[in-house]
């Protein structure tokens, strides 16, 4: 059995089916994993959704799966000019941009001593500079005129010290700093900027890359809720922050990890 269609998903949801009716959303990293789950949930609740990633074929397949109201636009979030052109295109086509979700990221395990400067910079550029590029473009192209909501997908690995991830920890710390700073700078324009910090999420590229399967069971035993999260649970947290239900909330970082980082090592 395939994934439920948009109507079924909306019926099963805790949120009103028309929560994002008339809204336009961009999700970077929306072609796979958590970003795709968020794009799917936004679409199922009425938003017109544009998903961004580098791999045009993957975007095509994902937008086809997510159905009418979703389309893919290939773009590398590290390329500020390309990001600006893409966001301006979205606004020209749809007339507005209400929600931006920054889920694009790159990560791999590497000891700090042998990680190259290029490797460090690559992850900082995708995660932190990419988030800056899209946020700035969304602000200038549309959100400064009519407000909006930005949700950055962060992590918890930088709350303590996570070996083999100096690059990703620095990048996610930068994203958290940006979340708070832009919340202050753009609040007067009616723009809320928040973040969701997932813990380990089942069935994702992040989990496959960062958590050796030999550690899975023992890590789950340290998590207060005794399990990893699901993509739809991260999507629900994101929908909440992007919606009017969170109209007073800005600069917040909402941890969605079953309590994992409170009681054990945050590995991703
Ligand atoms: P994923 O499926 O690999 O998602 C990453 C996405 O980013 C891909 O769709 C990729 O598409 C896109 N991307 C990468 N580099 C890009 C670039 N330069 N420009 C544009 N798009 C780019 O991984 P995931 O595990 O679902 O992770 C999604 C988010 O959740 C990330 O921010 C991650 O840090 C965060 N997170 C995940 C976990 C977890 O357990 N999985 C835990 C904590 C936080 P292309 O390859 O097509 O570009
Ligand atoms: N260990 C150590 N260094 C690594 C590495 C690894 N496993 N993978 C990449 N690097 C470093 C290298 O220095 C590399 O440059 P070099 O090959 O010239 O030495 C540099 O990173 C750039 O790698 P490259 O593959 O050219 O970058 P890219 O822009 O094509 O891809 C990555 C970016 C490396 C982050 C890639 O893994 C990716 O596209 N990830 C997206 C998906 C993902 O990570 N999902 C999980 C999200 S939590």
CSV table of C-alpha atoms and ligand atoms in Angstrom, one decimal:
chain,number,residue,atom,x,y,z
A,1,UNK,CA,0.0,0.0,0.0
A,2,UNK,CA,1.4,3.4,-1.0
A,3,UNK,CA,1.3,6.6,1.1
A,4,UNK,CA,-2.1,8.1,1.8
A,5,UNK,CA,-3.3,10.8,-0.6
A,6,UNK,CA,-3.7,14.4,0.4
A,7,UNK,CA,-7.4,14.1,1.3
A,8,UNK,CA,-6.8,11.1,3.5
A,9,UNK,CA,-3.8,12.7,5.1
A,10,UNK,CA,-5.8,15.9,5.9
A,11,UNK,CA,-8.7,13.8,7.3
A,12,UNK,CA,-6.2,12.0,9.6
A,13,UNK,CA,-4.5,15.2,10.7
A,14,UNK,CA,-4.8,17.0,14.0
A,15,UNK,CA,-5.0,20.2,12.1
A,16,UNK,CA,-7.9,21.8,10.1
A,17,UNK,CA,-7.8,20.7,6.5
A,18,UNK,CA,-7.8,24.3,5.2
A,19,UNK,CA,-5.1,25.5,7.6
A,20,UNK,CA,-2.9,26.7,4.8
A,21,UNK,CA,-5.6,27.4,2.1
A,22,UNK,CA,-4.5,30.3,-0.1
A,23,UNK,CA,-0.9,30.2,1.2
A,24,UNK,CA,2.2,29.6,-0.8
A,25,UNK,CA,5.1,27.7,0.7
A,26,UNK,CA,8.7,26.9,-0.3
A,27,UNK,CA,10.4,23.9,1.3
A,28,UNK,CA,14.1,23.5,0.7
A,29,UNK,CA,15.2,19.8,0.8
A,30,UNK,CA,11.6,19.0,0.0
A,31,UNK,CA,12.5,16.2,-2.4
A,32,UNK,CA,13.3,13.7,0.3
A,33,UNK,CA,13.0,12.7,3.9
A,34,UNK,CA,11.9,15.2,6.5
A,35,UNK,CA,11.5,18.1,3.9
A,36,UNK,CA,9.3,15.9,1.7
A,37,UNK,CA,7.1,15.0,4.7
A,38,UNK,CA,6.7,18.7,5.6
A,39,UNK,CA,5.9,19.6,1.9
A,40,UNK,CA,3.4,16.8,1.8
A,41,UNK,CA,1.7,18.0,5.1
A,42,UNK,CA,1.6,21.6,3.9
A,43,UNK,CA,0.0,20.5,0.6
A,44,UNK,CA,-2.5,18.3,2.4
A,45,UNK,CA,-3.6,21.3,4.4
A,46,UNK,CA,-4.2,23.5,1.3
A,47,UNK,CA,-0.9,25.2,0.6
A,48,UNK,CA,0.6,25.6,-2.9
A,49,UNK,CA,4.1,24.1,-2.3
A,50,UNK,CA,7.4,24.5,-4.2
A,51,UNK,CA,10.1,22.1,-3.3
A,52,UNK,CA,13.8,22.9,-3.8
A,53,UNK,CA,16.8,20.7,-4.1
A,54,UNK,CA,19.7,20.1,-6.5
A,55,UNK,CA,18.5,16.9,-8.1
A,56,UNK,CA,15.8,17.7,-10.7
A,57,UNK,CA,14.8,14.1,-11.2
A,58,UNK,CA,14.2,13.5,-7.5
A,59,UNK,CA,12.2,16.8,-7.3
A,60,UNK,CA,10.1,15.7,-10.3
A,61,UNK,CA,9.3,12.3,-8.8
A,62,UNK,CA,8.5,13.9,-5.4
A,63,UNK,CA,6.3,16.6,-6.8
A,64,UNK,CA,4.4,14.0,-8.9
A,65,UNK,CA,3.9,11.9,-5.7
A,66,UNK,CA,2.8,14.9,-3.7
A,67,UNK,CA,0.2,15.8,-6.3
A,68,UNK,CA,-1.4,18.9,-7.7
A,69,UNK,CA,-0.4,22.0,-5.9
A,70,UNK,CA,3.2,20.9,-5.6
A,71,UNK,CA,6.1,21.6,-8.0
A,72,UNK,CA,9.8,21.2,-7.9
A,73,UNK,CA,12.4,23.9,-8.8
A,74,UNK,CA,16.0,22.7,-9.0
A,75,UNK,CA,18.4,25.1,-7.2
A,76,UNK,CA,21.6,24.8,-5.0
A,77,UNK,CA,20.9,26.8,-1.9
A,78,UNK,CA,24.6,27.7,-1.7
A,79,UNK,CA,24.2,29.8,-4.9
A,80,UNK,CA,22.7,33.1,-3.7
A,81,UNK,CA,21.9,34.3,-7.2
A,82,UNK,CA,20.2,31.1,-8.2
A,83,UNK,CA,18.2,31.2,-4.9
A,84,UNK,CA,17.1,34.8,-5.5
A,85,UNK,CA,16.0,33.9,-9.1
A,86,UNK,CA,14.1,30.9,-7.9
A,87,UNK,CA,12.3,32.7,-5.1
A,88,UNK,CA,11.5,35.6,-7.4
A,89,UNK,CA,10.1,33.1,-9.9
A,90,UNK,CA,7.8,31.6,-7.2
A,91,UNK,CA,6.5,35.0,-6.2
A,92,UNK,CA,6.0,36.0,-9.9
A,93,UNK,CA,4.0,32.9,-10.5
A,94,UNK,CA,2.0,32.7,-7.3
A,95,UNK,CA,1.8,36.4,-6.3
A,96,UNK,CA,3.1,35.8,-2.7
A,97,UNK,CA,5.2,33.6,-0.4
A,98,UNK,CA,3.8,32.9,3.1
A,99,UNK,CA,5.9,30.0,4.4
A,100,UNK,CA,9.5,29.1,4.0
A,101,UNK,CA,10.9,25.9,5.5
A,102,UNK,CA,14.6,25.5,5.4
A,103,UNK,CA,15.2,21.7,5.6
A,104,UNK,CA,18.1,21.3,3.1
A,105,UNK,CA,21.3,20.1,4.8
A,106,UNK,CA,24.3,17.9,4.3
A,107,UNK,CA,26.1,15.8,6.8
A,108,UNK,CA,28.5,12.9,7.2
A,109,UNK,CA,30.6,11.5,10.0
A,110,UNK,CA,34.2,12.7,9.9
A,111,UNK,CA,36.9,13.2,12.6
A,112,UNK,CA,37.7,16.9,13.1
A,113,UNK,CA,41.4,16.2,12.7
A,114,UNK,CA,41.0,14.7,9.2
A,115,UNK,CA,38.0,16.6,7.9
A,116,UNK,CA,39.3,19.0,5.3
A,117,UNK,CA,38.6,22.7,5.3
A,118,UNK,CA,36.6,22.2,2.2
A,119,UNK,CA,34.5,19.6,3.9
A,120,UNK,CA,33.8,21.8,6.9
A,121,UNK,CA,33.0,24.7,4.6
A,122,UNK,CA,30.7,22.6,2.4
A,123,UNK,CA,28.4,21.7,5.3
A,124,UNK,CA,28.4,25.3,6.6
A,125,UNK,CA,27.5,26.6,3.2
A,126,UNK,CA,24.6,24.2,2.6
A,127,UNK,CA,23.1,24.5,6.1
A,128,UNK,CA,23.9,28.0,7.3
A,129,UNK,CA,24.6,30.0,4.2
A,130,UNK,CA,21.8,28.2,2.4
A,131,UNK,CA,19.3,29.1,5.1
A,132,UNK,CA,20.5,32.7,5.0
A,133,UNK,CA,20.2,32.8,1.2
A,134,UNK,CA,16.6,31.6,1.1
A,135,UNK,CA,15.5,33.6,4.1
A,136,UNK,CA,16.9,36.8,2.7
A,137,UNK,CA,15.4,36.1,-0.7
A,138,UNK,CA,12.0,35.4,0.7
A,139,UNK,CA,12.2,38.6,2.8
A,140,UNK,CA,13.1,40.8,-0.1
A,141,UNK,CA,10.8,39.2,-2.7
A,142,UNK,CA,7.6,39.0,-0.7
A,143,UNK,CA,7.6,38.6,3.1
A,144,UNK,CA,8.6,42.2,3.9
A,145,UNK,CA,5.4,43.3,2.0
A,146,UNK,CA,2.9,40.9,3.7
A,147,UNK,CA,4.6,39.1,6.5
A,148,UNK,CA,5.1,35.3,6.7
A,149,UNK,CA,6.6,32.4,8.7
A,150,UNK,CA,10.0,30.9,8.4
A,151,UNK,CA,10.7,27.5,10.0
A,152,UNK,CA,14.3,26.3,10.0
A,153,UNK,CA,15.0,22.6,10.5
A,154,UNK,CA,17.8,22.5,13.1
A,155,UNK,CA,19.0,19.6,15.3
A,156,UNK,CA,20.1,19.0,18.9
A,157,UNK,CA,23.6,17.7,18.2
A,158,UNK,CA,25.2,21.0,19.2
A,159,UNK,CA,23.6,21.2,22.6
A,160,UNK,CA,26.4,19.1,23.9
A,161,UNK,CA,29.5,18.0,22.1
A,162,UNK,CA,28.9,15.4,19.3
A,163,UNK,CA,32.1,13.7,18.1
A,164,UNK,CA,32.6,13.4,14.3
A,165,UNK,CA,30.2,16.2,13.6
A,166,UNK,CA,32.1,19.5,14.2
A,167,UNK,CA,30.9,20.8,10.8
A,168,UNK,CA,27.2,20.0,11.3
A,169,UNK,CA,27.2,21.2,14.9
A,170,UNK,CA,28.7,24.5,13.9
A,171,UNK,CA,26.2,24.8,11.1
A,172,UNK,CA,23.1,24.1,13.2
A,173,UNK,CA,24.4,26.4,16.0
A,174,UNK,CA,24.6,29.1,13.3
A,175,UNK,CA,21.0,28.3,12.2
A,176,UNK,CA,19.7,28.6,15.8
A,177,UNK,CA,21.5,32.0,16.1
A,178,UNK,CA,20.0,33.1,12.7
A,179,UNK,CA,16.5,32.0,13.9
A,180,UNK,CA,16.7,34.3,16.9
A,181,UNK,CA,18.4,37.2,15.2
A,182,UNK,CA,16.0,37.3,12.2
A,183,UNK,CA,13.0,36.9,14.6
A,184,UNK,CA,14.1,40.2,16.1
A,185,UNK,CA,15.0,42.0,12.9
A,186,UNK,CA,12.0,40.9,10.9
A,187,UNK,CA,9.3,40.7,13.6
A,188,UNK,CA,8.2,44.3,12.9
A,189,UNK,CA,7.4,43.3,9.4
A,190,UNK,CA,5.0,40.5,10.6
A,191,UNK,CA,7.5,37.7,9.9
A,192,UNK,CA,7.9,35.0,12.5
A,193,UNK,CA,11.1,33.0,12.5
A,194,UNK,CA,11.2,29.7,14.4
A,195,UNK,CA,13.0,26.3,14.3
A,196,UNK,CA,12.2,22.7,14.8
A,197,UNK,CA,15.1,20.6,16.2
A,198,UNK,CA,14.4,16.9,15.5
A,199,UNK,CA,16.1,14.0,17.2
A,200,UNK,CA,16.7,10.8,15.4
A,201,UNK,CA,13.9,10.2,12.8
A,202,UNK,CA,13.1,6.8,11.4
A,203,UNK,CA,13.6,6.0,7.7
A,204,UNK,CA,15.7,9.1,6.9
A,205,UNK,CA,19.0,9.7,5.1
A,206,UNK,CA,20.2,11.5,8.3
A,207,UNK,CA,19.6,8.4,10.5
A,208,UNK,CA,21.2,6.1,7.9
A,209,UNK,CA,24.3,8.2,7.5
A,210,UNK,CA,24.9,9.2,11.1
A,211,UNK,CA,23.8,6.3,13.4
A,212,UNK,CA,25.5,3.0,12.9
A,213,UNK,CA,22.8,0.2,13.1
A,214,UNK,CA,24.7,-1.4,16.0
A,215,UNK,CA,23.9,1.6,18.2
A,216,UNK,CA,20.2,1.9,17.3
A,217,UNK,CA,18.7,-0.3,20.0
A,218,UNK,CA,20.8,1.0,22.8
A,219,UNK,CA,20.1,4.6,21.8
A,220,UNK,CA,16.4,4.0,21.8
A,221,UNK,CA,16.6,2.6,25.3
A,222,UNK,CA,18.0,6.0,26.5
A,223,UNK,CA,15.2,8.0,25.0
A,224,UNK,CA,12.4,8.9,27.4
A,225,UNK,CA,9.7,8.0,24.9
A,226,UNK,CA,11.7,4.8,24.0
A,227,UNK,CA,11.6,5.3,20.3
A,228,UNK,CA,12.9,7.4,17.4
A,229,UNK,CA,10.6,10.0,15.8
A,230,UNK,CA,8.6,9.8,12.6
A,231,UNK,CA,8.7,12.2,9.6
A,232,UNK,CA,5.0,13.1,10.1
A,233,UNK,CA,5.7,14.1,13.7
A,234,UNK,CA,8.4,16.6,12.6
A,235,UNK,CA,5.9,17.8,9.9
A,236,UNK,CA,3.3,18.4,12.6
A,237,UNK,CA,5.7,20.5,14.7
A,238,UNK,CA,6.6,22.5,11.6
A,239,UNK,CA,2.9,23.0,10.6
A,240,UNK,CA,2.2,24.3,14.1
A,241,UNK,CA,5.0,26.9,14.0
A,242,UNK,CA,4.1,27.9,10.4
A,243,UNK,CA,0.4,28.3,11.2
A,244,UNK,CA,-1.6,31.0,13.0
A,245,UNK,CA,-1.9,28.7,16.0
A,246,UNK,CA,1.7,30.0,16.7
A,247,UNK,CA,0.9,33.6,16.0
A,248,UNK,CA,2.7,34.9,19.1
A,249,UNK,CA,5.6,32.6,18.8
A,250,UNK,CA,8.9,33.8,17.2
A,251,UNK,CA,12.5,33.1,17.8
A,252,UNK,CA,11.6,29.7,19.4
A,253,UNK,CA,13.4,26.4,18.8
A,254,UNK,CA,11.0,23.6,19.3
A,255,UNK,CA,12.7,20.3,20.1
A,256,UNK,CA,10.9,17.3,18.7
A,257,UNK,CA,12.9,14.3,19.8
A,258,UNK,CA,10.9,12.3,22.4
A,259,UNK,CA,13.2,13.8,25.1
A,260,UNK,CA,16.3,12.2,23.6
A,261,UNK,CA,18.8,14.9,24.2
A,262,UNK,CA,17.8,15.4,27.8
A,263,UNK,CA,18.8,11.9,28.8
A,264,UNK,CA,21.4,10.6,26.4
A,265,UNK,CA,23.9,11.6,23.8
A,266,UNK,CA,22.5,13.6,20.9
A,267,UNK,CA,24.1,11.9,17.9
A,268,UNK,CA,22.1,13.6,15.1
B,1,LIG,P1,17.7,14.2,3.4
B,1,LIG,O1,16.6,13.4,2.9
B,1,LIG,O2,19.1,13.9,2.8
B,1,LIG,O3,17.4,15.7,3.1
B,1,LIG,C1,18.3,16.7,2.8
B,1,LIG,C2,17.7,17.4,1.6
B,1,LIG,O4,18.5,18.6,1.3
B,1,LIG,C3,17.7,16.6,0.3
B,1,LIG,O5,16.4,16.6,-0.3
B,1,LIG,C4,18.7,17.3,-0.6
B,1,LIG,O6,18.3,17.2,-2.0
B,1,LIG,C5,18.7,18.7,-0.1
B,1,LIG,N1,20.0,19.4,-0.3
B,1,LIG,C6,21.2,19.0,0.1
B,1,LIG,N2,22.1,19.9,-0.3
B,1,LIG,C7,21.4,20.9,-1.0
B,1,LIG,C8,21.8,22.0,-1.7
B,1,LIG,N3,23.1,22.4,-1.7
B,1,LIG,N4,20.9,22.8,-2.3
B,1,LIG,C9,19.6,22.4,-2.2
B,1,LIG,N5,19.1,21.3,-1.6
B,1,LIG,C10,20.1,20.6,-1.0
B,1,LIG,O7,17.9,14.2,5.0
B,1,LIG,P2,16.9,14.2,6.2
B,1,LIG,O8,17.5,13.2,7.2
B,1,LIG,O9,15.5,14.1,5.8
B,1,LIG,O10,17.2,15.6,6.8
B,1,LIG,C11,16.4,16.8,6.6
B,1,LIG,C12,16.7,17.8,7.7
B,1,LIG,O11,16.4,17.4,9.0
B,1,LIG,C13,18.1,18.3,7.7
B,1,LIG,O12,18.1,19.7,7.9
B,1,LIG,C14,18.7,17.6,8.8
B,1,LIG,O13,19.9,18.2,9.3
B,1,LIG,C15,17.6,17.6,9.8
B,1,LIG,N6,17.7,16.6,10.8
B,1,LIG,C16,17.5,15.3,10.5
B,1,LIG,C17,17.5,14.3,11.5
B,1,LIG,C18,17.3,12.8,11.2
B,1,LIG,O14,17.2,12.0,12.0
B,1,LIG,N7,17.1,12.5,9.9
B,1,LIG,C19,17.8,14.7,12.8
B,1,LIG,C20,18.0,16.0,13.1
B,1,LIG,C21,17.9,17.0,12.1
B,1,LIG,P3,19.3,17.2,-3.2
B,1,LIG,O15,20.3,16.1,-2.9
B,1,LIG,O16,18.4,16.9,-4.4
B,1,LIG,O17,19.9,18.5,-3.3
B,2,LIG,N1,34.1,12.4,5.0
B,2,LIG,C1,34.9,13.4,5.0
B,2,LIG,N2,34.9,14.5,4.2
B,2,LIG,C2,33.9,14.5,3.3
B,2,LIG,C3,33.0,13.4,3.2
B,2,LIG,C4,33.1,12.3,4.1
B,2,LIG,N3,32.3,11.3,4.1
B,2,LIG,N4,32.1,13.7,2.2
B,2,LIG,C5,32.4,14.9,1.7
B,2,LIG,N5,33.5,15.3,2.3
B,2,LIG,C6,34.2,16.6,2.1
B,2,LIG,C7,35.3,16.5,1.1
B,2,LIG,O1,36.4,17.4,1.5
B,2,LIG,C8,34.7,17.0,-0.1
B,2,LIG,O2,35.6,17.6,-1.0
B,2,LIG,P1,36.7,16.7,-1.9
B,2,LIG,O3,35.9,15.5,-2.4
B,2,LIG,O4,37.2,17.6,-2.9
B,2,LIG,O5,37.7,16.3,-0.9
B,2,LIG,C9,33.8,18.1,0.4
B,2,LIG,O6,33.2,17.6,1.6
B,2,LIG,C10,32.7,18.4,-0.6
B,2,LIG,O7,32.1,17.1,-1.0
B,2,LIG,P2,31.3,17.0,-2.3
B,2,LIG,O8,30.8,15.6,-2.4
B,2,LIG,O9,32.0,17.5,-3.5
B,2,LIG,O10,30.1,18.0,-2.0
B,2,LIG,P3,28.7,18.1,-2.6
B,2,LIG,O11,28.4,19.5,-2.5
B,2,LIG,O12,28.5,17.3,-3.8
B,2,LIG,O13,27.9,17.2,-1.4
B,2,LIG,C11,27.7,16.5,0.9
B,2,LIG,C12,27.7,17.7,-0.1
B,2,LIG,C13,29.2,16.1,1.0
B,2,LIG,C14,27.2,17.1,2.2
B,2,LIG,C15,26.9,15.3,0.4
B,2,LIG,O14,27.0,14.3,1.3
B,2,LIG,C16,25.4,15.6,0.2
B,2,LIG,O15,25.0,16.0,-0.9
B,2,LIG,N6,24.6,15.5,1.2
B,2,LIG,C17,23.1,15.7,1.1
B,2,LIG,C18,22.3,14.7,1.8
B,2,LIG,C19,22.6,14.5,3.3
B,2,LIG,O16,23.7,14.8,3.8
B,2,LIG,N7,21.6,14.2,4.1
B,2,LIG,C20,21.7,14.0,5.5
B,2,LIG,C21,21.2,15.3,6.1
B,2,LIG,S1,21.3,15.2,7.9
